[in-house]
mmCIF file of C-alpha atoms in Angstrom:
data_model
loop_
_atom_site.group_PDB
_atom_site.id
_atom_site.type_symbol
_atom_site.label_atom_id
_atom_site.label_comp_id
_atom_site.label_asym_id
_atom_site.label_seq_id
_atom_site.Cartn_x
_atom_site.Cartn_y
_atom_site.Cartn_z
ATOM 1 C CA MET A 166 -40.368 230.894 -70.173
ATOM 2 C CA ALA A 167 -36.950 229.834 -71.352
ATOM 3 C CA ASP A 168 -34.507 230.909 -73.904
ATOM 4 C CA GLN A 169 -33.012 228.635 -76.678
ATOM 5 C CA ASP A 170 -30.624 226.996 -74.503
ATOM 6 C CA GLY A 171 -33.108 226.002 -71.958
ATOM 7 C CA GLY A 172 -32.309 228.445 -69.424
ATOM 8 C CA ALA A 173 -34.129 231.270 -67.719
ATOM 9 C CA ALA A 174 -35.553 233.941 -69.964
ATOM 10 C CA THR A 175 -33.242 236.661 -68.894
ATOM 11 C CA GLY A 176 -29.764 236.435 -67.851
ATOM 12 C CA ARG A 177 -28.174 233.745 -65.608
ATOM 13 C CA ALA A 178 -28.918 232.811 -62.039
ATOM 14 C CA VAL A 179 -26.087 234.182 -59.756
ATOM 15 C CA CYS A 180 -24.725 232.504 -56.656
ATOM 16 C CA LEU A 181 -22.376 234.644 -54.569
ATOM 17 C CA GLY A 182 -20.146 233.669 -51.732
ATOM 18 C CA GLU A 183 -16.847 231.961 -50.659
ATOM 19 C CA SER A 184 -15.780 228.650 -52.106
ATOM 20 C CA MET A 185 -12.633 226.776 -51.152
ATOM 21 C CA ALA A 186 -10.223 224.184 -51.999
ATOM 22 C CA VAL A 187 -10.995 220.919 -50.330
ATOM 23 C CA LEU A 188 -8.663 218.155 -49.257
ATOM 24 C CA LEU A 189 -10.380 214.699 -49.276
ATOM 25 C CA PRO A 190 -8.654 211.795 -47.202
ATOM 26 C CA ASP A 191 -7.740 208.715 -49.014
ATOM 27 C CA ARG A 192 -9.358 206.408 -46.366
ATOM 28 C CA PRO A 193 -11.851 206.921 -43.522
ATOM 29 C CA GLY A 194 -10.473 207.634 -40.086
ATOM 30 C CA PRO A 195 -8.948 210.442 -37.955
ATOM 31 C CA PHE A 196 -6.354 212.555 -39.746
ATOM 32 C CA GLU A 197 -3.369 210.949 -37.959
ATOM 33 C CA ALA A 198 -4.265 207.801 -39.769
ATOM 34 C CA VAL A 199 -4.766 209.282 -43.304
ATOM 35 C CA GLY A 200 -1.911 208.572 -45.822
ATOM 36 C CA ALA A 201 -2.851 211.060 -48.513
ATOM 37 C CA PHE A 202 -5.419 213.809 -49.538
ATOM 38 C CA ARG A 203 -7.029 214.276 -52.871
ATOM 39 C CA PRO A 204 -7.757 217.908 -53.870
ATOM 40 C CA SER A 205 -11.201 219.039 -54.756
ATOM 41 C CA VAL A 206 -13.384 222.139 -54.544
ATOM 42 C CA GLY A 207 -16.291 222.875 -52.452
ATOM 43 C CA GLY A 208 -18.603 225.635 -50.846
ATOM 44 C CA ALA A 209 -22.188 226.094 -50.341
ATOM 45 C CA GLU A 210 -22.908 228.808 -53.079
ATOM 46 C CA SER A 211 -20.574 227.141 -55.751
ATOM 47 C CA ASN A 212 -22.246 223.785 -54.953
ATOM 48 C CA VAL A 213 -25.545 225.352 -55.689
ATOM 49 C CA ALA A 214 -24.154 226.939 -58.854
ATOM 50 C CA ALA A 215 -22.812 223.806 -60.174
ATOM 51 C CA ALA A 216 -26.127 221.912 -59.346
ATOM 52 C CA LEU A 217 -28.310 224.519 -61.094
ATOM 53 C CA ALA A 218 -26.136 224.409 -64.114
ATOM 54 C CA GLY A 219 -26.472 220.540 -64.133
ATOM 55 C CA LEU A 220 -30.125 221.154 -63.965
ATOM 56 C CA GLY A 221 -30.179 223.117 -67.080
ATOM 57 C CA VAL A 222 -30.238 226.668 -65.470
ATOM 58 C CA PRO A 223 -27.371 228.999 -66.815
ATOM 59 C CA THR A 224 -25.768 230.102 -63.714
ATOM 60 C CA ALA A 225 -22.848 232.310 -62.681
ATOM 61 C CA TRP A 226 -20.748 232.235 -59.557
ATOM 62 C CA ILE A 227 -19.438 235.455 -58.243
ATOM 63 C CA SER A 228 -16.492 235.680 -55.598
ATOM 64 C CA ARG A 229 -12.846 236.129 -54.984
ATOM 65 C CA VAL A 230 -10.012 233.606 -55.076
ATOM 66 C CA GLY A 231 -6.542 233.864 -54.362
ATOM 67 C CA ALA A 232 -3.703 234.085 -57.155
ATOM 68 C CA ASP A 233 -2.777 230.547 -56.285
ATOM 69 C CA GLY A 234 -3.249 227.002 -57.556
ATOM 70 C CA PHE A 235 -6.312 226.420 -55.316
ATOM 71 C CA GLY A 236 -7.969 229.407 -56.883
ATOM 72 C CA ARG A 237 -7.213 228.352 -60.355
ATOM 73 C CA ARG A 238 -8.355 224.889 -59.652
ATOM 74 C CA LEU A 239 -11.658 226.291 -58.197
ATOM 75 C CA THR A 240 -12.434 228.438 -61.214
ATOM 76 C CA GLY A 241 -11.574 225.755 -63.657
ATOM 77 C CA ASP A 242 -13.509 222.918 -61.964
ATOM 78 C CA LEU A 243 -16.590 225.192 -61.871
ATOM 79 C CA ALA A 244 -16.043 226.286 -65.429
ATOM 80 C CA ALA A 245 -15.885 222.766 -66.520
ATOM 81 C CA ALA A 246 -19.030 222.065 -64.588
ATOM 82 C CA GLY A 247 -20.870 224.799 -66.757
ATOM 83 C CA VAL A 248 -20.765 227.688 -64.387
ATOM 84 C CA ASP A 249 -19.814 231.147 -65.566
ATOM 85 C CA VAL A 250 -16.850 232.412 -63.527
ATOM 86 C CA SER A 251 -16.224 235.673 -65.586
ATOM 87 C CA ALA A 252 -16.786 237.802 -62.602
ATOM 88 C CA VAL A 253 -14.635 236.042 -60.143
ATOM 89 C CA ALA A 254 -11.984 238.324 -58.937
ATOM 90 C CA VAL A 255 -8.234 237.185 -58.421
ATOM 91 C CA ASP A 256 -6.709 238.577 -55.191
ATOM 92 C CA PRO A 257 -2.956 239.140 -55.383
ATOM 93 C CA HIS A 258 -2.525 239.202 -51.637
ATOM 94 C CA ARG A 259 -4.961 236.971 -50.011
ATOM 95 C CA PRO A 260 -5.105 233.075 -50.338
ATOM 96 C CA THR A 261 -8.129 230.909 -51.411
ATOM 97 C CA GLY A 262 -9.663 229.358 -48.349
ATOM 98 C CA VAL A 263 -9.039 225.631 -47.570
ATOM 99 C CA TYR A 264 -11.044 222.899 -45.669
ATOM 100 C CA LEU A 265 -10.198 219.379 -45.055
ATOM 101 C CA LYS A 266 -12.910 216.724 -44.760
ATOM 102 C CA GLU A 267 -12.707 213.977 -42.080
ATOM 103 C CA THR A 268 -14.811 210.807 -42.684
ATOM 104 C CA GLY A 269 -15.603 208.025 -40.104
ATOM 105 C CA GLY A 270 -15.794 204.384 -40.724
ATOM 106 C CA SER A 271 -12.659 202.967 -39.287
ATOM 107 C CA ASP A 272 -12.070 200.997 -36.097
ATOM 108 C CA LEU A 273 -9.340 203.443 -34.922
ATOM 109 C CA PRO A 274 -9.726 205.626 -31.803
ATOM 110 C CA HIS A 275 -11.096 209.077 -32.254
ATOM 111 C CA ASP A 276 -13.089 207.817 -35.340
ATOM 112 C CA LEU A 277 -16.290 209.801 -36.108
ATOM 113 C CA GLY A 278 -18.386 206.891 -36.670
ATOM 114 C CA PRO A 279 -19.693 205.170 -39.957
ATOM 115 C CA GLY A 280 -21.394 207.559 -42.309
ATOM 116 C CA ARG A 281 -20.411 210.600 -40.443
ATOM 117 C CA SER A 282 -18.151 213.484 -41.604
ATOM 118 C CA ARG A 283 -16.572 216.556 -40.310
ATOM 119 C CA LEU A 284 -15.213 219.596 -42.104
ATOM 120 C CA HIS A 285 -12.227 221.469 -40.803
ATOM 121 C CA TYR A 286 -11.918 225.131 -42.128
ATOM 122 C CA TYR A 287 -8.775 227.162 -42.822
ATOM 123 C CA ARG A 288 -10.437 230.451 -44.133
ATOM 124 C CA THR A 289 -9.373 233.372 -41.903
ATOM 125 C CA GLY A 290 -8.016 236.280 -44.044
ATOM 126 C CA SER A 291 -9.200 234.383 -47.218
ATOM 127 C CA ALA A 292 -9.747 236.229 -50.615
ATOM 128 C CA ALA A 293 -13.366 235.999 -50.450
ATOM 129 C CA SER A 294 -13.418 237.576 -46.981
ATOM 130 C CA ALA A 295 -12.517 240.873 -48.630
ATOM 131 C CA LEU A 296 -15.779 240.838 -50.688
ATOM 132 C CA SER A 297 -17.414 244.224 -50.279
ATOM 133 C CA PRO A 298 -20.046 246.492 -51.691
ATOM 134 C CA ALA A 299 -17.275 247.791 -54.249
ATOM 135 C CA LEU A 300 -18.203 244.565 -56.118
ATOM 136 C CA LEU A 301 -21.319 246.461 -57.167
ATOM 137 C CA ASP A 302 -19.095 248.799 -59.306
ATOM 138 C CA ASP A 303 -17.309 245.863 -60.971
ATOM 139 C CA PRO A 304 -18.637 245.980 -64.635
ATOM 140 C CA ALA A 305 -18.543 242.127 -64.925
ATOM 141 C CA ALA A 306 -20.319 241.582 -61.701
ATOM 142 C CA ALA A 307 -22.904 244.393 -62.145
ATOM 143 C CA ALA A 308 -23.860 243.113 -65.581
ATOM 144 C CA LEU A 309 -24.486 239.507 -64.300
ATOM 145 C CA LEU A 310 -26.473 240.992 -61.159
ATOM 146 C CA ASP A 311 -28.504 243.213 -63.200
ATOM 147 C CA ARG A 312 -29.817 240.531 -65.549
ATOM 148 C CA ALA A 313 -30.123 237.635 -63.126
ATOM 149 C CA PRO A 314 -33.592 236.268 -62.573
ATOM 150 C CA LEU A 315 -32.329 234.585 -59.445
ATOM 151 C CA LEU A 316 -29.675 235.772 -56.994
ATOM 152 C CA HIS A 317 -28.772 233.048 -54.404
ATOM 153 C CA LEU A 318 -27.177 233.949 -51.080
ATOM 154 C CA THR A 319 -26.418 232.193 -47.718
ATOM 155 C CA GLY A 320 -25.810 233.113 -44.142
ATOM 156 C CA ILE A 321 -22.088 232.180 -44.382
ATOM 157 C CA THR A 322 -21.089 235.271 -46.411
ATOM 158 C CA PRO A 323 -22.094 237.963 -43.723
ATOM 159 C CA ALA A 324 -20.311 235.881 -41.209
ATOM 160 C CA LEU A 325 -16.797 236.351 -42.938
ATOM 161 C CA SER A 326 -16.145 240.049 -42.337
ATOM 162 C CA ASP A 327 -17.835 243.417 -41.892
ATOM 163 C CA ASP A 328 -17.192 244.073 -45.618
ATOM 164 C CA CYS A 329 -19.023 240.859 -46.490
ATOM 165 C CA LEU A 330 -21.963 241.799 -44.228
ATOM 166 C CA GLU A 331 -22.319 245.134 -46.000
ATOM 167 C CA LEU A 332 -22.121 243.597 -49.300
ATOM 168 C CA VAL A 333 -25.121 241.201 -48.459
ATOM 169 C CA ARG A 334 -27.135 244.096 -47.041
ATOM 170 C CA ALA A 335 -26.479 246.094 -50.145
ATOM 171 C CA LEU A 336 -27.543 243.303 -52.485
ATOM 172 C CA LEU A 337 -30.746 242.772 -50.507
ATOM 173 C CA ALA A 338 -31.555 246.339 -50.555
ATOM 174 C CA ARG A 339 -31.191 246.614 -54.469
ATOM 175 C CA PRO A 340 -34.584 247.038 -56.404
ATOM 176 C CA ARG A 341 -35.485 243.693 -57.874
ATOM 177 C CA PRO A 342 -38.570 243.977 -60.043
ATOM 178 C CA GLY A 343 -39.355 240.557 -61.627
ATOM 179 C CA ARG A 344 -36.317 239.012 -60.014
ATOM 180 C CA LEU A 345 -35.805 236.709 -57.033
ATOM 181 C CA VAL A 346 -33.364 236.667 -54.031
ATOM 182 C CA SER A 347 -33.189 233.221 -52.345
ATOM 183 C CA PHE A 348 -31.223 232.922 -48.971
ATOM 184 C CA ASP A 349 -30.117 229.736 -47.332
ATOM 185 C CA LEU A 350 -29.435 230.092 -43.662
ATOM 186 C CA ASN A 351 -26.423 227.698 -43.766
ATOM 187 C CA TRP A 352 -25.806 228.213 -40.083
ATOM 188 C CA ARG A 353 -22.203 227.907 -39.089
ATOM 189 C CA PRO A 354 -21.702 228.444 -35.227
ATOM 190 C CA ALA A 355 -18.020 228.478 -35.541
ATOM 191 C CA LEU A 356 -18.081 231.435 -38.153
ATOM 192 C CA TRP A 357 -20.459 233.482 -35.697
ATOM 193 C CA ARG A 358 -18.230 232.875 -32.284
ATOM 194 C CA ARG A 359 -16.493 236.251 -32.879
ATOM 195 C CA ARG A 360 -19.283 238.028 -34.671
ATOM 196 C CA ASP A 361 -22.730 239.161 -33.822
ATOM 197 C CA PRO A 362 -25.400 236.656 -35.259
ATOM 198 C CA SER A 363 -28.286 239.156 -34.484
ATOM 199 C CA VAL A 364 -27.723 240.620 -37.919
ATOM 200 C CA LEU A 365 -28.941 237.456 -39.444
ATOM 201 C CA PRO A 366 -32.860 237.712 -38.903
ATOM 202 C CA ALA A 367 -33.091 240.989 -40.893
ATOM 203 C CA LEU A 368 -31.104 239.512 -43.784
ATOM 204 C CA LEU A 369 -33.287 236.423 -43.960
ATOM 205 C CA ASP A 370 -36.563 238.338 -43.828
ATOM 206 C CA ALA A 371 -35.383 240.352 -46.864
ATOM 207 C CA ALA A 372 -35.227 237.332 -49.167
ATOM 208 C CA ASP A 373 -37.997 236.240 -51.429
ATOM 209 C CA VAL A 374 -37.327 232.536 -50.978
ATOM 210 C CA LEU A 375 -35.930 231.603 -47.660
ATOM 211 C CA LEU A 376 -34.500 228.134 -47.026
ATOM 212 C CA LEU A 377 -33.467 226.736 -43.551
ATOM 213 C CA GLY A 378 -33.204 223.603 -41.559
ATOM 214 C CA ALA A 379 -35.518 223.204 -38.373
ATOM 215 C CA ASP A 380 -32.552 221.990 -36.400
ATOM 216 C CA GLU A 381 -30.109 224.710 -37.443
ATOM 217 C CA ALA A 382 -32.973 227.554 -36.984
ATOM 218 C CA GLU A 383 -33.588 226.190 -33.509
ATOM 219 C CA ASP A 384 -29.902 226.564 -32.798
ATOM 220 C CA ALA A 385 -29.620 230.005 -34.285
ATOM 221 C CA PHE A 386 -32.936 231.550 -33.291
ATOM 222 C CA GLY A 387 -34.439 229.155 -30.742
ATOM 223 C CA ILE A 388 -37.312 228.259 -33.234
ATOM 224 C CA GLY A 389 -37.648 225.204 -35.205
ATOM 225 C CA ASP A 390 -41.396 224.749 -35.873
ATOM 226 C CA PRO A 391 -42.323 225.697 -39.445
ATOM 227 C CA THR A 392 -45.312 227.631 -38.490
ATOM 228 C CA ALA A 393 -43.512 229.596 -35.855
ATOM 229 C CA LEU A 394 -40.664 230.338 -38.288
ATOM 230 C CA ARG A 395 -43.202 231.570 -40.898
ATOM 231 C CA LYS A 396 -44.375 234.191 -38.255
ATOM 232 C CA ARG A 397 -40.683 235.009 -37.326
ATOM 233 C CA PHE A 398 -39.914 235.664 -41.097
ATOM 234 C CA PRO A 399 -43.222 237.260 -42.532
ATOM 235 C CA THR A 400 -41.562 238.869 -45.537
ATOM 236 C CA PRO A 401 -40.321 236.194 -47.862
ATOM 237 C CA SER A 402 -42.900 234.988 -50.495
ATOM 238 C CA VAL A 403 -42.138 231.325 -49.514
ATOM 239 C CA LEU A 404 -40.332 229.768 -46.544
ATOM 240 C CA VAL A 405 -38.820 226.132 -46.907
ATOM 241 C CA VAL A 406 -38.125 224.369 -43.859
ATOM 242 C CA LYS A 407 -36.315 220.917 -43.844
ATOM 243 C CA ASP A 408 -36.825 219.004 -40.511
ATOM 244 C CA SER A 409 -34.943 216.019 -38.974
ATOM 245 C CA GLY A 410 -37.657 213.623 -39.884
ATOM 246 C CA HIS A 411 -36.755 213.946 -43.686
ATOM 247 C CA LEU A 412 -39.916 216.201 -44.424
ATOM 248 C CA VAL A 413 -39.693 219.649 -46.061
ATOM 249 C CA THR A 414 -42.532 222.041 -45.929
ATOM 250 C CA ALA A 415 -43.067 225.139 -47.996
ATOM 251 C CA LEU A 416 -45.218 227.877 -46.377
ATOM 252 C CA ASP A 417 -46.285 230.820 -48.432
ATOM 253 C CA ARG A 418 -47.483 234.282 -47.037
ATOM 254 C CA ASP A 419 -51.089 233.501 -47.378
ATOM 255 C CA GLY A 420 -50.930 230.630 -44.963
ATOM 256 C CA GLY A 421 -50.825 227.827 -47.492
ATOM 257 C CA SER A 422 -48.368 225.045 -47.002
ATOM 258 C CA VAL A 423 -47.226 221.821 -48.780
ATOM 259 C CA THR A 424 -45.107 219.213 -47.153
ATOM 260 C CA GLU A 425 -43.156 216.457 -49.035
ATOM 261 C CA PRO A 426 -41.132 213.519 -47.697
ATOM 262 C CA ALA A 427 -37.619 212.921 -48.688
ATOM 263 C CA LEU A 428 -36.870 209.683 -50.620
ATOM 264 C CA GLN A 429 -35.318 206.656 -49.149
ATOM 265 C CA VAL A 430 -31.774 206.941 -49.886
ATOM 266 C CA GLU A 431 -28.652 204.727 -49.296
ATOM 267 C CA VAL A 432 -26.279 207.276 -48.124
ATOM 268 C CA VAL A 433 -22.713 207.373 -49.360
ATOM 269 C CA GLU A 434 -21.760 210.795 -48.280
ATOM 270 C CA PRO A 435 -24.081 213.442 -46.612
ATOM 271 C CA THR A 436 -22.017 216.585 -47.391
ATOM 272 C CA GLY A 437 -23.557 218.835 -50.105
ATOM 273 C CA ALA A 438 -27.077 217.419 -50.012
ATOM 274 C CA GLY A 439 -28.541 220.579 -48.494
ATOM 275 C CA ASP A 440 -27.071 222.684 -51.365
ATOM 276 C CA ALA A 441 -28.330 220.281 -53.956
ATOM 277 C CA PHE A 442 -31.777 220.366 -52.464
ATOM 278 C CA ALA A 443 -31.669 224.074 -52.666
ATOM 279 C CA ALA A 444 -30.675 223.982 -56.336
ATOM 280 C CA GLY A 445 -33.354 221.466 -57.223
ATOM 281 C CA TYR A 446 -36.077 223.641 -55.604
ATOM 282 C CA LEU A 447 -34.742 226.902 -57.093
ATOM 283 C CA ALA A 448 -34.588 225.295 -60.560
ATOM 284 C CA GLY A 449 -38.185 224.180 -60.045
ATOM 285 C CA THR A 450 -39.181 227.603 -59.214
ATOM 286 C CA LEU A 451 -37.473 229.264 -62.162
ATOM 287 C CA ARG A 452 -39.285 226.651 -64.334
ATOM 288 C CA GLY A 453 -42.658 227.571 -62.864
ATOM 289 C CA LEU A 454 -43.289 224.045 -61.245
ATOM 290 C CA ASP A 455 -46.088 223.613 -58.833
ATOM 291 C CA GLN A 456 -44.829 223.710 -55.199
ATOM 292 C CA ARG A 457 -44.792 220.025 -54.564
ATOM 293 C CA SER A 458 -42.891 219.454 -57.827
ATOM 294 C CA ARG A 459 -40.280 222.058 -56.674
ATOM 295 C CA LEU A 460 -39.865 220.072 -53.302
ATOM 296 C CA ARG A 461 -39.611 216.746 -55.209
ATOM 297 C CA LEU A 462 -36.954 218.224 -57.422
ATOM 298 C CA GLY A 463 -35.139 219.373 -54.487
ATOM 299 C CA HIS A 464 -35.249 215.796 -53.097
ATOM 300 C CA LEU A 465 -34.262 214.128 -56.106
ATOM 301 C CA ALA A 466 -31.227 216.654 -56.374
ATOM 302 C CA ALA A 467 -30.455 215.946 -52.742
ATOM 303 C CA ALA A 468 -30.418 212.236 -53.203
ATOM 304 C CA SER A 469 -28.060 212.394 -56.097
ATOM 305 C CA ALA A 470 -25.580 214.287 -53.960
ATOM 306 C CA LEU A 471 -26.128 211.632 -51.074
ATOM 307 C CA THR A 472 -25.225 208.738 -53.293
ATOM 308 C CA ALA A 473 -21.916 210.387 -54.525
ATOM 309 C CA PRO A 474 -18.676 210.329 -52.760
ATOM 310 C CA ALA A 475 -18.023 214.092 -53.623
ATOM 311 C CA ASP A 476 -20.326 217.170 -52.923
ATOM 312 C CA HIS A 477 -22.015 216.978 -56.351
ATOM 313 C CA GLY A 478 -24.048 214.093 -57.735
ATOM 314 C CA THR A 479 -25.689 213.319 -61.181
ATOM 315 C CA LEU A 480 -29.350 213.251 -61.527
ATOM 316 C CA PRO A 481 -30.979 210.573 -63.498
ATOM 317 C CA ASP A 482 -32.176 210.893 -67.133
ATOM 318 C CA ALA A 483 -34.840 213.389 -67.879
ATOM 319 C CA ARG A 484 -37.736 211.061 -68.317
ATOM 320 C CA THR A 485 -37.035 209.370 -65.037
ATOM 321 C CA VAL A 486 -37.045 212.801 -63.349
ATOM 322 C CA ALA A 487 -40.389 213.648 -65.161
ATOM 323 C CA ALA A 488 -41.830 210.234 -63.949
ATOM 324 C CA LEU A 489 -40.873 210.683 -60.423
ATOM 325 C CA LEU A 490 -42.158 214.498 -60.230
ATOM 326 C CA ALA A 491 -45.540 213.086 -61.568
ATOM 327 C CA ALA A 492 -45.716 210.013 -59.303
ATOM 328 C CA ASP A 493 -48.534 209.594 -56.736
ATOM 329 C CA GLU A 494 -47.831 209.702 -53.105
ATOM 330 C CA ARG A 495 -47.766 205.985 -52.771
ATOM 331 C CA ASP A 496 -45.265 205.568 -55.648
ATOM 332 C CA TRP A 497 -43.050 208.367 -54.437
ATOM 333 C CA ALA A 498 -42.944 207.020 -51.006
ATOM 334 C CA ALA A 499 -42.005 203.493 -52.322
ATOM 335 C CA THR A 500 -38.953 204.859 -54.294
ATOM 336 C CA ARG A 501 -35.543 204.017 -53.193
ATOM 337 C CA ILE A 502 -32.179 205.481 -54.519
ATOM 338 C CA SER A 503 -28.708 204.101 -54.083
ATOM 339 C CA ALA A 504 -25.434 204.587 -55.827
ATOM 340 C CA SER A 505 -26.387 201.736 -58.242
ATOM 341 C CA GLY A 506 -29.597 203.248 -59.423
ATOM 342 C CA ILE A 507 -33.322 203.952 -58.594
ATOM 343 C CA THR A 508 -36.187 201.442 -58.003
ATOM 344 C CA SER A 509 -39.797 202.949 -58.040
ATOM 345 C CA PRO A 510 -43.255 201.668 -58.984
ATOM 346 C CA ALA A 511 -43.638 204.953 -60.866
ATOM 347 C CA LEU A 512 -41.014 203.682 -63.346
ATOM 348 C CA THR A 513 -41.371 200.739 -65.829
ATOM 349 C CA SER A 514 -37.887 199.358 -64.942
ATOM 350 C CA PRO A 515 -35.221 200.370 -62.490
ATOM 351 C CA ALA A 516 -33.457 203.424 -63.588
ATOM 352 C CA LEU A 517 -29.676 203.841 -63.378
ATOM 353 C CA THR A 518 -28.138 207.081 -62.827
ATOM 354 C CA SER A 519 -26.850 208.661 -65.926
ATOM 355 C CA PRO A 520 -23.530 210.303 -66.662
ATOM 356 C CA ALA A 521 -25.331 212.792 -68.825
ATOM 357 C CA LEU A 522 -28.647 214.648 -68.578
ATOM 358 C CA THR A 523 -29.569 213.904 -71.975
ATOM 359 C CA SER A 524 -31.451 210.795 -72.494
ATOM 360 C CA ALA A 525 -30.959 208.201 -75.119
ATOM 361 C CA ALA A 526 -33.082 208.525 -78.352
ATOM 362 C CA PRO A 527 -36.421 206.807 -77.827
ATOM 363 C CA ALA A 528 -36.815 203.479 -79.588
ATOM 364 C CA SER A 529 -40.027 204.321 -81.254
ATOM 365 C CA PRO A 530 -42.460 207.591 -81.371
ATOM 366 C CA ALA A 531 -44.439 205.967 -78.711
ATOM 367 C CA ASP A 532 -41.584 206.127 -76.333
ATOM 368 C CA ALA A 533 -40.839 209.626 -77.037
ATOM 369 C CA GLY A 534 -40.378 211.958 -74.138
ATOM 370 C CA PRO A 535 -38.309 214.837 -72.969
ATOM 371 C CA ARG A 536 -34.677 214.530 -74.365
ATOM 372 C CA ASN A 537 -32.991 216.581 -71.654
ATOM 373 C CA LEU A 538 -33.855 218.030 -68.313
ATOM 374 C CA PRO A 539 -34.711 221.422 -69.302
ATOM 375 C CA GLU A 540 -37.195 220.261 -71.712
ATOM 376 C CA ALA A 541 -38.774 217.880 -69.053
ATOM 377 C CA LEU A 542 -39.094 220.730 -66.440
ATOM 378 C CA GLU A 543 -40.616 223.000 -69.213
ATOM 379 C CA THR A 544 -43.174 220.390 -70.081
ATOM 380 C CA LEU A 545 -44.001 220.035 -66.414
ATOM 381 C CA GLY A 546 -43.879 223.754 -65.667
ATOM 382 C CA THR A 547 -46.260 226.522 -66.257
ATOM 383 C CA SER A 548 -44.820 229.930 -66.481
ATOM 384 C CA GLY A 549 -42.880 232.557 -64.489
ATOM 385 C CA HIS A 550 -42.381 232.374 -60.696
ATOM 386 C CA PRO A 551 -44.052 233.756 -57.486
#
């Protein structure tokens, strides 16, 4: 069920966690060879928020930023992407976190290699590390959380500080009739070196939708097999596992599972693809799509990020998305996506990525289809969510 704006029936989805200013190099290669950096913004939870908003799901991001230019840029860019930032607190004493992206592809010594990137974080003592259970007493944040059909968290937040860990525990302990909490592991070993990662399993098992990669789960818990992970985390209604072979499997509590391969993608930049997948999957969940369509929408959102130079990509037009979600297995497997567009037997002609999510008016009534992505997903969906 949706409201008049095509969003979830009650309130806004909420993503909570730290986001930072990003400095992007003007060329590939090690930092000593970079001439200049371009400012941007990034962070797992805000990436998901922006992608959800792009998918037509009204979404808010809750966090803290410094009283500095980076914080103002962060909130301004997210607001421009359609994300509600009304509950973001400004900390007068702590700075906004920063990270720098290093990209490979030069012939210089110490180069990471073509298609590879590394993120260098400077976030100790950041404004967001002061998030705490006191947030629940803030009227703006409480109003959003009380009405949210979905709250999205990640394993990054509890690694930032003791206060952040207690906030995540408090959020997971709150009664949530008719609402979902999703949790993406987002394993960051560097963040946990001085903290105790044994707190993580209980947090993950308290979610309704749990997303993780097989490789990161193996690193964090010594388990990478989807069936074994389902046994390790029995409480979530669905466990979504992404493996290194580009397959994603959704396993429910009753033993059912659906596996869907990723699309063939000409990768421009890998950063942000996991967050985009999470947003696509969660948007499909809120729209009541079947499990296979949720996974496919996640793959399409991830492909849009993989073919964009920044953390956020642009999905193709609504009718293209609808056609690909409905494609048979053979046509889906034959679909190829690059920065220049999409080719697929499921489409009558190659589809170019569109700068907007509203498709052009149909040439005739016979060509009529969904005019925007929320409409397309409503047409495909049923109602409610597990």
